[in-house]
Amino acid sequence: MSLKKVLLMGKSGAGKTSMRSIIFANYLARDTMRLCPTIDVEHSHVRFLGNLVLNLWDCGGQEDFVENYFQSQRDHIFRNVQVLIYVFDIESHELQKDMHYFTSCLEALQHNSADAKIFVMVHKMDMLPEDRREPVFRQREADLKKIAAGIGKMDVHCFQTSIWDETLYKAWSTMVYSLVPNAGLLEQHLTSLCQACCADELVIFERATFLVISQAVLRGHADPHRFEKISNIIKQFKLSCSKTQAQFSSMQVHNAKFSAFIEGFTTNTYLMVITSDPSIQPAMTLTNLNAARAVFEETLANLSDATTEQAAALAEEGAAY
């Protein structure tokens, strides 16, 4: 088992718990309105792809708690961190204080977990007029990268997000992908399978969250957000199925321009195949998928790269908190 410590931080009301609940607890966006503010630190272990476990620390953003993180609990909170996800509320009227807390997080990481990956979500972008979103985000991104560069040349990955569209899936897919230790090998296998199927694109989705894990693209497409849009659509469809006591198994779409298959692939994944060649028969595609299952099952089963001692240390940290 590979246990990864992930800190989820940001001011109270920024949307941290809402996005976590949508991705990992199957909430619909409209259902997050009933969530209560997080008190202190809420721990959860989220199993992902079978062997990869996210040790998620959802840190309450009320001012008293935040000050406590940096004063009396600094080493405990920021030790052995693999990923920091910091959420900014684009509507916040306390930007200076938000930036101060973010700076304090980076300084604590630099001291305790210098190799941690840093992801920033500039959240609730749907609250801005569409023509202002890109320039506002780019300015915020530049400010954040400047802060990070001044602390220790830390690399910060920024995303504009909203719980109402596919941007949330894009950001979280990128974050989780960064934790998959043999992602390169997985992509090599997927590219080989894509060529064998004479497909335009293959995409692997994690079964529970429907986040994008890997992709192989032999023929491009104009929409760069298409995979995350599909994640959002299928996740919502799966939830609708569960409400009627049904389970999502597979889907096929055929028209004059392409054929699309979404099939249960391995124990922990779904696979989407897109083909535009009308001469490719669906039966041939499904035969290739069946033949490749064992290879991918083995590859995904070998995700664990953490030692037993590291995993035990992280588990003990959370239990002692």
GROMACS .gro file of C-alpha atoms in nm:
model
  321
    1MET     CA    1   0.000   0.000   0.000
    2SER     CA    2   0.130   0.348  -0.093
    3LEU     CA    3   0.014   0.611   0.158
    4LYS     CA    4   0.037   0.974   0.043
    5LYS     CA    5  -0.016   1.266   0.281
    6VAL     CA    6  -0.219   1.542   0.115
    7LEU     CA    7  -0.289   1.874   0.286
    8LEU     CA    8  -0.604   2.061   0.181
    9MET     CA    9  -0.576   2.420   0.305
   10GLY     CA   10  -0.728   2.764   0.256
   11LYS     CA   11  -0.945   3.017   0.435
   12SER     CA   12  -1.281   2.917   0.579
   13GLY     CA   13  -1.554   2.913   0.315
   14ALA     CA   14  -1.312   2.880   0.022
   15GLY     CA   15  -1.477   2.554  -0.088
   16LYS     CA   16  -1.225   2.291   0.026
   17THR     CA   17  -1.469   2.045   0.179
   18SER     CA   18  -1.718   2.092  -0.104
   19MET     CA   19  -1.469   1.993  -0.372
   20ARG     CA   20  -1.343   1.700  -0.164
   21SER     CA   21  -1.701   1.576  -0.118
   22ILE     CA   22  -1.776   1.600  -0.492
   23ILE     CA   23  -1.462   1.412  -0.595
   24PHE     CA   24  -1.446   1.145  -0.326
   25ALA     CA   25  -1.789   1.123  -0.157
   26ASN     CA   26  -2.015   1.135  -0.465
   27TYR     CA   27  -2.184   1.463  -0.377
   28LEU     CA   28  -2.359   1.661  -0.647
   29ALA     CA   29  -2.258   2.026  -0.659
   30ARG     CA   30  -2.599   2.139  -0.535
   31ASP     CA   31  -2.576   1.904  -0.234
   32THR     CA   32  -2.263   2.072  -0.097
   33MET     CA   33  -2.474   2.361   0.030
   34ARG     CA   34  -2.563   2.154   0.338
   35LEU     CA   35  -2.201   2.084   0.438
   36CYS     CA   36  -2.081   2.238   0.765
   37PRO     CA   37  -1.747   2.417   0.809
   38THR     CA   38  -1.454   2.191   0.894
   39ILE     CA   39  -1.347   2.212   1.259
   40ASP     CA   40  -0.970   2.194   1.312
   41VAL     CA   41  -0.830   1.907   1.098
   42GLU     CA   42  -1.050   1.635   0.949
   43HIS     CA   43  -0.863   1.319   0.851
   44SER     CA   44  -0.974   1.070   0.588
   45HIS     CA   45  -0.807   0.783   0.404
   46VAL     CA   46  -0.923   0.768   0.043
   47ARG     CA   47  -0.833   0.452  -0.146
   48PHE     CA   48  -0.748   0.524  -0.508
   49LEU     CA   49  -0.664   0.269  -0.777
   50GLY     CA   50  -0.663  -0.003  -0.513
   51ASN     CA   51  -0.312   0.034  -0.369
   52LEU     CA   52  -0.276   0.412  -0.362
   53VAL     CA   53  -0.422   0.567  -0.046
   54LEU     CA   54  -0.455   0.942   0.001
   55ASN     CA   55  -0.408   1.039   0.365
   56LEU     CA   56  -0.615   1.355   0.327
   57TRP     CA   57  -0.587   1.628   0.593
   58ASP     CA   58  -0.873   1.875   0.539
   59CYS     CA   59  -0.762   2.171   0.749
   60GLY     CA   60  -1.032   2.406   0.877
   61GLY     CA   61  -0.973   2.762   0.763
   62GLN     CA   62  -1.107   2.962   1.059
   63GLU     CA   63  -0.850   3.216   1.174
   64ASP     CA   64  -0.784   3.059   1.516
   65PHE     CA   65  -0.715   2.720   1.361
   66VAL     CA   66  -0.490   2.862   1.091
   67GLU     CA   67  -0.277   3.053   1.341
   68ASN     CA   68  -0.246   2.735   1.547
   69TYR     CA   69  -0.120   2.538   1.245
   70PHE     CA   70   0.176   2.773   1.211
   71GLN     CA   71   0.253   2.830   1.578
   72SER     CA   72   0.211   2.518   1.792
   73GLN     CA   73   0.153   2.246   1.528
   74ARG     CA   74   0.373   2.358   1.241
   75ASP     CA   75   0.606   2.056   1.231
   76HIS     CA   76   0.326   1.805   1.287
   77ILE     CA   77   0.101   1.945   1.014
   78PHE     CA   78   0.368   2.000   0.750
   79ARG     CA   79   0.589   1.693   0.805
   80ASN     CA   80   0.596   1.412   0.543
   81VAL     CA   81   0.367   1.596   0.301
   82GLN     CA   82   0.355   1.475  -0.060
   83VAL     CA   83   0.102   1.731  -0.187
   84LEU     CA   84  -0.032   2.066  -0.070
   85ILE     CA   85  -0.360   2.178  -0.225
   86TYR     CA   86  -0.426   2.542  -0.138
   87VAL     CA   87  -0.769   2.685  -0.224
   88PHE     CA   88  -0.825   3.056  -0.284
   89ASP     CA   89  -1.177   3.200  -0.290
   90ILE     CA   90  -1.181   3.443  -0.583
   91GLU     CA   91  -1.449   3.642  -0.401
   92SER     CA   92  -1.240   3.691  -0.087
   93HIS     CA   93  -1.214   4.048   0.040
   94GLU     CA   94  -0.902   3.968   0.242
   95LEU     CA   95  -0.651   3.900  -0.033
   96GLN     CA   96  -0.354   4.025   0.168
   97LYS     CA   97  -0.433   3.788   0.454
   98ASP     CA   98  -0.492   3.502   0.208
   99MET     CA   99  -0.151   3.563   0.052
  100HIS     CA  100   0.010   3.581   0.398
  101TYR     CA  101  -0.132   3.240   0.494
  102PHE     CA  102  -0.024   3.092   0.162
  103THR     CA  103   0.328   3.227   0.213
  104SER     CA  104   0.336   3.076   0.563
  105CYS     CA  105   0.233   2.738   0.418
  106LEU     CA  106   0.515   2.746   0.165
  107GLU     CA  107   0.769   2.842   0.431
  108ALA     CA  108   0.653   2.556   0.654
  109LEU     CA  109   0.672   2.313   0.362
  110GLN     CA  110   1.018   2.434   0.267
  111HIS     CA  111   1.134   2.350   0.620
  112ASN     CA  112   0.949   2.020   0.670
  113SER     CA  113   0.865   1.873   0.325
  114ALA     CA  114   1.079   2.047   0.067
  115ASP     CA  115   0.992   1.798  -0.208
  116ALA     CA  116   0.614   1.835  -0.172
  117LYS     CA  117   0.416   1.917  -0.486
  118ILE     CA  118   0.209   2.235  -0.464
  119PHE     CA  119  -0.126   2.285  -0.635
  120VAL     CA  120  -0.329   2.604  -0.605
  121MET     CA  121  -0.696   2.619  -0.696
  122VAL     CA  122  -0.833   2.965  -0.765
  123HIS     CA  123  -1.186   2.865  -0.683
  124LYS     CA  124  -1.543   2.984  -0.749
  125MET     CA  125  -1.443   3.126  -1.085
  126ASP     CA  126  -1.805   3.090  -1.198
  127MET     CA  127  -1.880   3.397  -0.985
  128LEU     CA  128  -1.685   3.619  -1.226
  129PRO     CA  129  -1.814   3.737  -1.566
  130GLU     CA  130  -1.674   3.506  -1.832
  131ASP     CA  131  -1.466   3.775  -2.001
  132ARG     CA  132  -1.285   3.854  -1.674
  133ARG     CA  133  -1.197   3.501  -1.567
  134GLU     CA  134  -0.882   3.447  -1.771
  135PRO     CA  135  -0.711   3.784  -1.698
  136VAL     CA  136  -0.798   3.767  -1.327
  137PHE     CA  137  -0.667   3.411  -1.304
  138ARG     CA  138  -0.345   3.491  -1.490
  139GLN     CA  139  -0.273   3.784  -1.259
  140ARG     CA  140  -0.335   3.571  -0.950
  141GLU     CA  141  -0.120   3.292  -1.092
  142ALA     CA  142   0.167   3.535  -1.155
  143ASP     CA  143   0.144   3.670  -0.798
  144LEU     CA  144   0.148   3.321  -0.648
  145LYS     CA  145   0.442   3.203  -0.857
  146LYS     CA  146   0.635   3.515  -0.757
  147ILE     CA  147   0.580   3.435  -0.389
  148ALA     CA  148   0.691   3.074  -0.440
  149ALA     CA  149   1.002   3.176  -0.634
  150GLY     CA  150   1.103   3.410  -0.351
  151ILE     CA  151   1.085   3.137  -0.088
  152GLY     CA  152   1.287   2.862  -0.250
  153LYS     CA  153   1.217   2.843  -0.622
  154MET     CA  154   0.918   2.621  -0.543
  155ASP     CA  155   0.709   2.502  -0.836
  156VAL     CA  156   0.341   2.596  -0.807
  157HIS     CA  157   0.071   2.455  -1.037
  158CYS     CA  158  -0.236   2.680  -1.057
  159PHE     CA  159  -0.587   2.596  -1.175
  160GLN     CA  160  -0.906   2.796  -1.208
  161THR     CA  161  -1.189   2.585  -1.068
  162SER     CA  162  -1.561   2.571  -1.000
  163ILE     CA  163  -1.778   2.296  -0.855
  164TRP     CA  164  -2.026   2.358  -1.139
  165ASP     CA  165  -1.814   2.243  -1.434
  166GLU     CA  166  -1.532   2.015  -1.546
  167THR     CA  167  -1.249   2.240  -1.417
  168LEU     CA  168  -1.262   2.068  -1.078
  169TYR     CA  169  -1.196   1.728  -1.239
  170LYS     CA  170  -0.906   1.868  -1.441
  171ALA     CA  171  -0.733   2.002  -1.130
  172TRP     CA  172  -0.783   1.691  -0.917
  173SER     CA  173  -0.689   1.454  -1.203
  174THR     CA  174  -0.360   1.642  -1.244
  175MET     CA  175  -0.293   1.628  -0.869
  176VAL     CA  176  -0.364   1.255  -0.837
  177TYR     CA  177  -0.168   1.176  -1.154
  178SER     CA  178   0.137   1.337  -0.992
  179LEU     CA  179   0.120   1.072  -0.717
  180VAL     CA  180   0.107   0.769  -0.949
  181PRO     CA  181   0.465   0.632  -0.934
  182ASN     CA  182   0.470   0.431  -1.259
  183ALA     CA  183   0.261   0.668  -1.472
  184GLY     CA  184   0.516   0.654  -1.755
  185LEU     CA  185   0.490   0.277  -1.785
  186LEU     CA  186   0.112   0.300  -1.778
  187GLU     CA  187   0.118   0.551  -2.064
  188GLN     CA  188   0.350   0.329  -2.269
  189HIS     CA  189   0.111   0.035  -2.237
  190LEU     CA  190  -0.185   0.258  -2.320
  191THR     CA  191  -0.018   0.398  -2.631
  192SER     CA  192   0.058   0.044  -2.752
  193LEU     CA  193  -0.303  -0.056  -2.696
  194CYS     CA  194  -0.425   0.257  -2.876
  195GLN     CA  195  -0.215   0.162  -3.178
  196ALA     CA  196  -0.335  -0.200  -3.169
  197CYS     CA  197  -0.697  -0.083  -3.165
  198CYS     CA  198  -0.634   0.171  -3.446
  199ALA     CA  199  -0.804   0.417  -3.210
  200ASP     CA  200  -0.789   0.796  -3.204
  201GLU     CA  201  -0.775   0.814  -2.826
  202LEU     CA  202  -0.774   0.592  -2.516
  203VAL     CA  203  -0.841   0.726  -2.168
  204ILE     CA  204  -0.823   0.544  -1.834
  205PHE     CA  205  -1.057   0.668  -1.560
  206GLU     CA  206  -1.037   0.569  -1.194
  207ARG     CA  207  -1.348   0.362  -1.120
  208ALA     CA  208  -1.482   0.537  -0.807
  209THR     CA  209  -1.402   0.902  -0.879
  210PHE     CA  210  -1.388   0.891  -1.261
  211LEU     CA  211  -1.078   1.109  -1.252
  212VAL     CA  212  -0.851   1.081  -1.557
  213ILE     CA  213  -0.548   0.863  -1.476
  214SER     CA  214  -0.380   0.823  -1.813
  215GLN     CA  215  -0.441   0.892  -2.180
  216ALA     CA  216  -0.302   0.811  -2.522
  217VAL     CA  217  -0.388   1.043  -2.812
  218LEU     CA  218  -0.294   0.948  -3.168
  219ARG     CA  219  -0.530   1.195  -3.336
  220GLY     CA  220  -0.593   1.528  -3.167
  221HIS     CA  221  -0.919   1.703  -3.092
  222ALA     CA  222  -1.013   2.071  -3.076
  223ASP     CA  223  -1.150   2.060  -2.720
  224PRO     CA  224  -0.866   2.032  -2.462
  225HIS     CA  225  -1.114   1.980  -2.177
  226ARG     CA  226  -1.308   1.693  -2.333
  227PHE     CA  227  -1.186   1.422  -2.094
  228GLU     CA  228  -1.279   1.620  -1.783
  229LYS     CA  229  -1.620   1.699  -1.932
  230ILE     CA  230  -1.675   1.327  -1.982
  231SER     CA  231  -1.562   1.262  -1.622
  232ASN     CA  232  -1.823   1.507  -1.498
  233ILE     CA  233  -2.103   1.371  -1.721
  234ILE     CA  234  -2.040   1.002  -1.648
  235LYS     CA  235  -1.994   1.062  -1.274
  236GLN     CA  236  -2.333   1.233  -1.261
  237PHE     CA  237  -2.489   0.955  -1.472
  238LYS     CA  238  -2.344   0.692  -1.236
  239LEU     CA  239  -2.500   0.873  -0.940
  240SER     CA  240  -2.836   0.881  -1.119
  241CYS     CA  241  -2.809   0.505  -1.182
  242SER     CA  242  -2.738   0.434  -0.816
  243LYS     CA  243  -3.053   0.619  -0.710
  244THR     CA  244  -3.259   0.367  -0.908
  245GLN     CA  245  -3.072   0.065  -0.765
  246ALA     CA  246  -2.888   0.023  -1.096
  247GLN     CA  247  -2.514   0.014  -1.161
  248PHE     CA  248  -2.324   0.171  -1.448
  249SER     CA  249  -2.146  -0.099  -1.649
  250SER     CA  250  -2.062   0.028  -1.997
  251MET     CA  251  -2.165   0.267  -2.270
  252GLN     CA  252  -2.135   0.275  -2.648
  253VAL     CA  253  -2.203   0.570  -2.878
  254HIS     CA  254  -2.195   0.544  -3.258
  255ASN     CA  255  -2.256   0.813  -3.519
  256ALA     CA  256  -2.132   0.908  -3.865
  257LYS     CA  257  -1.809   1.066  -3.731
  258PHE     CA  258  -1.689   0.833  -3.456
  259SER     CA  259  -1.756   0.540  -3.224
  260ALA     CA  260  -1.699   0.564  -2.848
  261PHE     CA  261  -1.681   0.286  -2.591
  262ILE     CA  262  -1.664   0.322  -2.214
  263GLU     CA  263  -1.607  -0.018  -2.057
  264GLY     CA  264  -1.515  -0.154  -1.716
  265PHE     CA  265  -1.147  -0.236  -1.774
  266THR     CA  266  -0.960  -0.346  -1.461
  267THR     CA  267  -1.075  -0.390  -1.103
  268ASN     CA  268  -1.027  -0.019  -1.035
  269THR     CA  269  -1.065   0.150  -1.374
  270TYR     CA  270  -1.284   0.222  -1.674
  271LEU     CA  271  -1.144   0.266  -2.025
  272MET     CA  272  -1.276   0.493  -2.298
  273VAL     CA  273  -1.193   0.418  -2.663
  274ILE     CA  274  -1.258   0.670  -2.943
  275THR     CA  275  -1.231   0.556  -3.307
  276SER     CA  276  -1.309   0.759  -3.620
  277ASP     CA  277  -1.223   0.489  -3.875
  278PRO     CA  278  -1.558   0.336  -3.985
  279SER     CA  279  -1.383   0.015  -4.094
  280ILE     CA  280  -1.291  -0.070  -3.732
  281GLN     CA  281  -1.548  -0.316  -3.603
  282PRO     CA  282  -1.662  -0.287  -3.239
  283ALA     CA  283  -1.603  -0.660  -3.188
  284MET     CA  284  -1.236  -0.620  -3.279
  285THR     CA  285  -1.194  -0.333  -3.036
  286LEU     CA  286  -1.353  -0.528  -2.752
  287THR     CA  287  -1.134  -0.831  -2.832
  288ASN     CA  288  -0.821  -0.616  -2.800
  289LEU     CA  289  -0.941  -0.473  -2.469
  290ASN     CA  290  -1.004  -0.818  -2.329
  291ALA     CA  291  -0.658  -0.933  -2.437
  292ALA     CA  292  -0.491  -0.632  -2.268
  293ARG     CA  293  -0.675  -0.649  -1.934
  294ALA     CA  294  -0.427  -0.876  -1.757
  295VAL     CA  295  -0.128  -0.654  -1.845
  296PHE     CA  296  -0.299  -0.342  -1.714
  297GLU     CA  297  -0.428  -0.521  -1.405
  298GLU     CA  298  -0.071  -0.615  -1.315
  299THR     CA  299   0.066  -0.267  -1.391
  300LEU     CA  300  -0.194  -0.095  -1.176
  301ALA     CA  301  -0.147  -0.349  -0.896
  302ASN     CA  302   0.219  -0.249  -0.868
  303LEU     CA  303   0.157   0.117  -0.790
  304SER     CA  304   0.293   0.102  -0.437
  305ASP     CA  305   0.631   0.270  -0.407
  306ALA     CA  306   0.629   0.358  -0.037
  307THR     CA  307   0.799   0.138   0.217
  308THR     CA  308   0.597  -0.023   0.492
  309GLU     CA  309   0.780   0.198   0.742
  310GLN     CA  310   0.681   0.518   0.558
  311ALA     CA  311   0.318   0.413   0.539
  312ALA     CA  312   0.314   0.319   0.906
  313ALA     CA  313   0.471   0.652   1.003
  314LEU     CA  314   0.206   0.847   0.816
  315ALA     CA  315  -0.074   0.639   0.963
  316GLU     CA  316   0.065   0.692   1.313
  317GLU     CA  317   0.086   1.066   1.249
  318GLY     CA  318  -0.281   1.085   1.163
  319ALA     CA  319  -0.384   0.864   1.454
  320ALA     CA  320  -0.185   1.068   1.703
  321TYR     CA  321  -0.329   1.398   1.593
   0.00000   0.00000   0.00000
